[in-house]
Each structure stands twice: as structure tokens, then as C-alpha cells.
Coordinates of C-alpha atoms in Angstrom, one line a residue:
X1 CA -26.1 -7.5 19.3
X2 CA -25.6 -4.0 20.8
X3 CA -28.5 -1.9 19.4
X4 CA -30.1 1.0 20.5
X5 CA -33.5 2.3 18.8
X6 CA -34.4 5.5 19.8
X7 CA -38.1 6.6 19.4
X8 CA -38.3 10.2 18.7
X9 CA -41.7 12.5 20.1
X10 CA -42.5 15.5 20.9
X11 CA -45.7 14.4 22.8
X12 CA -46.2 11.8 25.5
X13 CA -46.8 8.5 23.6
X14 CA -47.4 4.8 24.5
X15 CA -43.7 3.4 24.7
X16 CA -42.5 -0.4 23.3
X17 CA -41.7 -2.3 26.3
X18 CA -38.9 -3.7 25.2
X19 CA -36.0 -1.8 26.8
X20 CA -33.9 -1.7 23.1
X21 CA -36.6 0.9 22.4
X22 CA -35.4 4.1 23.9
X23 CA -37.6 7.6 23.9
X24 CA -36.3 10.5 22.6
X25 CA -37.8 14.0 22.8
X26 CA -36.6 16.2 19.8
X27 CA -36.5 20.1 20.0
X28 CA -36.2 19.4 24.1
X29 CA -34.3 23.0 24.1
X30 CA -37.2 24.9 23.2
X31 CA -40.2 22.6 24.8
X32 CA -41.2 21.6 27.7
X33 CA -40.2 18.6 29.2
X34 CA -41.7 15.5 29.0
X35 CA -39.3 13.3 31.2
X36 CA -37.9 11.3 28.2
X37 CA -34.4 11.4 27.2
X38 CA -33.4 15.0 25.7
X39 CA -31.9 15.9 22.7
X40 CA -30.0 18.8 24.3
X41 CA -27.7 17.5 26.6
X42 CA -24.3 16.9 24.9
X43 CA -23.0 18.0 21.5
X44 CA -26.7 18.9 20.3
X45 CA -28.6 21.4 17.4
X46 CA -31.9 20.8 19.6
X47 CA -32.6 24.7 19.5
X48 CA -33.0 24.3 15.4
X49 CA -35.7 21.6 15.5
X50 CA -38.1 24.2 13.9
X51 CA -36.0 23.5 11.0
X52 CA -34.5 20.2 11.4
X53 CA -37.5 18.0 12.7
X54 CA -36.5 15.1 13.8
X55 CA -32.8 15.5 12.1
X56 CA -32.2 16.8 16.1
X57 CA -32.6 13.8 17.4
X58 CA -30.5 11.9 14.3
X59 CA -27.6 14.6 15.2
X60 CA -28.3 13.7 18.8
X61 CA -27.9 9.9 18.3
X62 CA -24.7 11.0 16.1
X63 CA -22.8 12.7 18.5
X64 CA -23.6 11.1 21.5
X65 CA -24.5 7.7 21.4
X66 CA -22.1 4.2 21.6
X67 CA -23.5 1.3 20.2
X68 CA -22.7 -1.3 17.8
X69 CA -26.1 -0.5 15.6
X70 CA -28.5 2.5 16.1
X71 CA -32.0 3.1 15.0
X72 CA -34.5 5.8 14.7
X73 CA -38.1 5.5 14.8
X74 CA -41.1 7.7 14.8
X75 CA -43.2 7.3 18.0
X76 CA -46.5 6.2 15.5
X77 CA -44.2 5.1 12.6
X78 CA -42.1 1.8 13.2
X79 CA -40.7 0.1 10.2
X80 CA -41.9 -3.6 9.9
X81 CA -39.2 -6.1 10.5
X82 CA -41.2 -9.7 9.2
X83 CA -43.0 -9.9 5.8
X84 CA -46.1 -8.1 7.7
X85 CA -47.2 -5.3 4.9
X86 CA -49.9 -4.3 7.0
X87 CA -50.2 0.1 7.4
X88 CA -51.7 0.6 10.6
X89 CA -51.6 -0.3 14.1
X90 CA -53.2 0.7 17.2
X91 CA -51.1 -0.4 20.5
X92 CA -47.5 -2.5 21.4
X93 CA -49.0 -5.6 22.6
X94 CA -47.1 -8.1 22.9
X95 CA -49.3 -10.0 19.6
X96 CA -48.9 -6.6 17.4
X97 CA -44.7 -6.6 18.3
X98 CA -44.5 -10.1 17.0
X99 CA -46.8 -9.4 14.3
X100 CA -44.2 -6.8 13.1
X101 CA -41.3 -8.9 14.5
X102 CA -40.7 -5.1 16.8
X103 CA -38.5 -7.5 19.0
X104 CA -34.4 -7.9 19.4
X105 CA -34.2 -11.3 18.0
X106 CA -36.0 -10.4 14.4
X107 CA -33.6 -7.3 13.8
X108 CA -30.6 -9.6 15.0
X109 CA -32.0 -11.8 12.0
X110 CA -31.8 -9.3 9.6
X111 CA -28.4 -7.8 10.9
X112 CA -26.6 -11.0 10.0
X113 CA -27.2 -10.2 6.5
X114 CA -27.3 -6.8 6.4
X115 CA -25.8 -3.5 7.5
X116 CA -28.9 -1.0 6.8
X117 CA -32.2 -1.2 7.8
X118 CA -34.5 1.2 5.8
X119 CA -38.3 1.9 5.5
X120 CA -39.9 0.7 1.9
X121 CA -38.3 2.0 -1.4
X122 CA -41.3 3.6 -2.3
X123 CA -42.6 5.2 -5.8
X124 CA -42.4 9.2 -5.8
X125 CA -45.8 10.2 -6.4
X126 CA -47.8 13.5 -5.0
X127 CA -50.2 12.6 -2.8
X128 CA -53.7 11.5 -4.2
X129 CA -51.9 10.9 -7.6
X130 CA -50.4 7.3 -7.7
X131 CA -50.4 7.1 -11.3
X132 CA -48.5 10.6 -11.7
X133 CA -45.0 9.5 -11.1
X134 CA -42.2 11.7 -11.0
X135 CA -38.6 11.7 -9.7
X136 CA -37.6 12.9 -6.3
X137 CA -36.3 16.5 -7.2
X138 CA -39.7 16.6 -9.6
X139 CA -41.3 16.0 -6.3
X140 CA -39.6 18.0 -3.9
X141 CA -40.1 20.8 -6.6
X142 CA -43.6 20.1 -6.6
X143 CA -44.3 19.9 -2.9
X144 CA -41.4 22.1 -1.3
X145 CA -39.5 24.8 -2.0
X146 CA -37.4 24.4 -5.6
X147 CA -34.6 26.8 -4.4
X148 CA -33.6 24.6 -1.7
X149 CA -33.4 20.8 -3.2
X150 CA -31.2 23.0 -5.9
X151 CA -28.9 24.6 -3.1
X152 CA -28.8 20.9 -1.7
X153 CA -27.3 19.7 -5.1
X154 CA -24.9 23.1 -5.5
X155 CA -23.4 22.2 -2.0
X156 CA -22.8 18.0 -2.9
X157 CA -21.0 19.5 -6.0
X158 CA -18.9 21.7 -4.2
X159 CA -18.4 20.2 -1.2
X160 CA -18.2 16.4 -2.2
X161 CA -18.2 15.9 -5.7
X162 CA -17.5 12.9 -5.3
X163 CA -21.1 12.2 -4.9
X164 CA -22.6 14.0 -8.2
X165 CA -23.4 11.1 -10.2
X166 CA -25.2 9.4 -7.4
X167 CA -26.9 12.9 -6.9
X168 CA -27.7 12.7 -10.6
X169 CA -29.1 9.6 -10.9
X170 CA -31.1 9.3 -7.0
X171 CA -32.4 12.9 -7.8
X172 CA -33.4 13.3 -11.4
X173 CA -33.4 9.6 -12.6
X174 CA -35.0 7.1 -10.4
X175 CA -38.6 7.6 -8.8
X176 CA -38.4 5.9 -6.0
X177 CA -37.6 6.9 -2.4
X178 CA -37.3 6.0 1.3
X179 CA -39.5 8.5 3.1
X180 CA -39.3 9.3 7.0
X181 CA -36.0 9.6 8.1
X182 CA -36.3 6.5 9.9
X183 CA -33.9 4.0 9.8
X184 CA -31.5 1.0 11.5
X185 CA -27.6 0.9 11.1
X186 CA -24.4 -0.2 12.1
X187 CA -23.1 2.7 14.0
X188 CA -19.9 3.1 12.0
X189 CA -22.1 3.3 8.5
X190 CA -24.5 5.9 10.7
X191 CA -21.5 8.4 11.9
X192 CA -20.6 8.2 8.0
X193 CA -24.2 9.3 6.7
X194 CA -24.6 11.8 9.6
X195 CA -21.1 13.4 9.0
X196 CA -22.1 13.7 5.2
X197 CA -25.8 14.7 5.7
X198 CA -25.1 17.2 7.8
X199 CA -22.4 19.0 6.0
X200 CA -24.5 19.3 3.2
X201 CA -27.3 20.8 5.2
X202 CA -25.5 23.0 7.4
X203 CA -23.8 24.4 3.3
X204 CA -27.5 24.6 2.5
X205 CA -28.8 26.6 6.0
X206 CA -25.8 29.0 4.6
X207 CA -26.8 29.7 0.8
X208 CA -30.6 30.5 1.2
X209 CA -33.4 32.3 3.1
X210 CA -35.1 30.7 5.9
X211 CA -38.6 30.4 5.5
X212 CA -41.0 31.9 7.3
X213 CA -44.2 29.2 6.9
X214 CA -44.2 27.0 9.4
X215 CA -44.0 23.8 7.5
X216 CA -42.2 24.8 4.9
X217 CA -39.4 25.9 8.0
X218 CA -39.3 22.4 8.1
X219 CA -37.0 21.8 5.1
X220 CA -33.9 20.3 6.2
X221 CA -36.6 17.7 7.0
X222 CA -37.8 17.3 3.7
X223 CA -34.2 17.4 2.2
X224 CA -33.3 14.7 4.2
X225 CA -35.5 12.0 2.6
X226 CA -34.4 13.0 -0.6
X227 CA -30.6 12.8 0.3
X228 CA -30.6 9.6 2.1
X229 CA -31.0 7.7 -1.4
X230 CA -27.7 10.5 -2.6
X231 CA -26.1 8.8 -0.1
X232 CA -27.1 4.9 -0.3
X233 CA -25.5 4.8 -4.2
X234 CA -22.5 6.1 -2.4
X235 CA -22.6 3.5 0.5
X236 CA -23.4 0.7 -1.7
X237 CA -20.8 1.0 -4.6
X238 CA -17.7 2.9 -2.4
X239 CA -18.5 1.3 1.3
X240 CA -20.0 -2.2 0.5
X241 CA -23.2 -1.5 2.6
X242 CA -25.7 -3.8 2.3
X243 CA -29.2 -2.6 2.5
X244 CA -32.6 -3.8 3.1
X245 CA -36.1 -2.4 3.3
X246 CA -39.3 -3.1 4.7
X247 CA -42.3 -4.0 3.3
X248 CA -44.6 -1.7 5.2
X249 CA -44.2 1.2 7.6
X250 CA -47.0 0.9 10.2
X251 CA -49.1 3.9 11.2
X252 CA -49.6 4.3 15.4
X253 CA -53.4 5.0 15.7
X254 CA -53.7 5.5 18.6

């Protein structure tokens, strides 16, 4: 299969040697150069990575990429592909790849049966607190700023209502979640997320007041991995997507 999985940093990491793998320096517009691909050549928001993390790169990837599948990793957090539930890893030797099947022939494997390749469908709990479960927006309340989750759910309303009920239920119902923004799809399923996601977030960036914190500027970030289960419920019941996720989504200690 034709997949591309690009491995987004800003810092100089040790890089998979398998050439699907593909570096990817987010916020290249407004750092210095660390002679990985950039995420400001072509159609790009690299110059907003202050607030969109590594949703640059994701827009990137969107607007600029051919492939038949895409993928997005973090350069110390790589989804596990085998049944491998282990959290933690500390180089890409050729024994740790096969240990998390980080190879072409175990996604091809899973690709045959599925569209969408997603971290674990984790329980929503603040950190330190495992027994206090709560749903996403209970979360993202909790954690992040309240006004923006609730500007997030004003725009899907207004701008595609069409997704309310799965906003509904993903937000306020379920507590479970797919953190990281991480991900492997069929392009054509990808394009279709991206074009939704970032409609919604560019309505969002329009309604409220920036933050100045740091990490709280980070919020389209945070949004994100709330969204993405908005729009699985859609993919699922109105596109036929068919979705997997990990068991584990190994830590680089490096």
C-alpha cells in the first residue's frame, strides 16, 4: 500500500529507519530549521503553531500530501500496531520495531480490515485520579478553558448540524477518548476529518479571546482530541469507516 507516516518534532530526534516514516518539523515558520521536511512550504498555517501544536503539521499533511493512507505520529509517541501493550520504549531497533509491529507489512495487515488507525479509546480521567471518571467536556472543563470546548460545540451546531447528536453523545455522554492527535488513515477519510476539524476551529479562533498562557495558547490542540471522537460517530454511522485502536501508545525515552 501507499502510506506515508509523518513524524512530527520540533527538536532533533532519533528517526525510524524505515523510509514510510517521514520527519516533519511543525511551527518550521517561526523556528529554526532543523533540516527535516517543513510545515511551511505549500498551502500551510505553520505561523499558528503556538496555537495549533501539531494540528500544523495535520493541516500540512492535508493540503499537501498524495498518498493512498496517511499517518501522524509524535516523534516519542508511536501507536502500537501488534497486541504489544507495553508504555515505554527507549530506541528503533530493529527488535523494539517488531516488538510494536512499527513496520509496513503490520499496518498493511491491519489496513485490509480497516480504514482508521487510532491510538487506545481511553477512559477520561484527570490525571492522578483513575477512579474519578468524567466525560470529555467534564474534562476539558476541568483541565482547559470551559469557554472554548463550549465555542467548539456553538460552531458544530451552526456550522454542521448535522453533527449535534454525535457532539452530544462523544462530549457529554461517553468517557472515553482517543488522546494525541495521532492517527493512520485512508487519505480520502483524512481530507474529510481535516476539512471538518478545521472549519470548526478556524469558527472557534473567530468567537473567543486568545489566550495569553502559554499552554493554555495551545487550545486548538486540546480541542482537537476531544473532536476527533465528534467526528468518528459521524464517520462510522454516515461514511462506513471502520476503525481500530491500539492497545498501547509507547512513550520514546530516550
Amino acid at each position: 500500500m501507499n502510506i506515508k507516516i509523518y513524524t512530527l518534532t520540533h527538536i532533533q530526534f532519533p528517526i525510524p529507519p524505515d523510509p514510510m516514516y517521514v520527519p516533519l518539523q511543525v511551527g518550521s515558520a517561526v523556528h529554526e530549521d532543523l533540516g527535516y521536511l517543513r510545515d511551511d512550504d505549500g498551502e500551510n498555517i505553520s505561523a499558528k503553531n503556538c496555537y495549533y501544536s501539531e494540528l500544523t503539521g495535520f493541516y500540512w499533511i492535508w493540503k499537501n500530501v498524495k498518498a493512498e493512507y496517511v499517518g501522524l505520529m509524535h516523534y516519542r509517541r508511536l501507536i502500537s500496531f501488534t497486541k504489544c501493550d507495553e508504555w515505554t520504549f527507549t530506541d528503533f531497533s530493529e527488535a523494539t520495531r517488531m516488538k510494536f509491529g512499527w513496520n509496513a507489512e503490520n499496518i498493511d495487515a491491519l489496513l485490509k480490515d480497516y480504514d482508521i488507525l487510532l491510538p487506545p479509546d481511553d477512559t477520561v480521567f484527570p490525571p492522578g485520579e483513575r477512579g474519578n471518571v468524567m466525560t470529555p467536556y467534564a474534562f476539558h472543563c476541568r483541565e482547559h478553558r470551559k469557554c472554548d470546548i463550549d465555542a467548539a460545540i456553538a460552531a458544530i451546531h451552526d456550522l454542521t448540524p448535522e453533527y449535534d447528536g454525535y457532539a452530544e453523545k462523544a462530549l457529554c455522554v461517553d468517557t472515553h477518548e482517543c488522546f494525541g492527535n495521532v492517527c493512520v488513515m485512508r487519505k480520502v477519510l483524512f481530507d474529510a476529518y481535516s476539512e471538518w476539524l478545521f472549519k470548526i476551529l478556524f469558527e472557534v479562533e473567530r468567537r473567543i479571546e486568545m489566550p495569553k498562557n502559554k499552554e493554555e495558547a495551545r487550545l486548538f490542540g486540546f480541542l482537537s482530541e476531544r473532536l476527533v471522537m465528534v467526528w468518528l460517530g459521524y464517520a462510522r454511522d454516515r461514511l462506513g469507516a471502520r476503525v481500530w485502536t491500539a492497545p498501547s501508545m509507547p512513550f520514546g525515552d530516550f
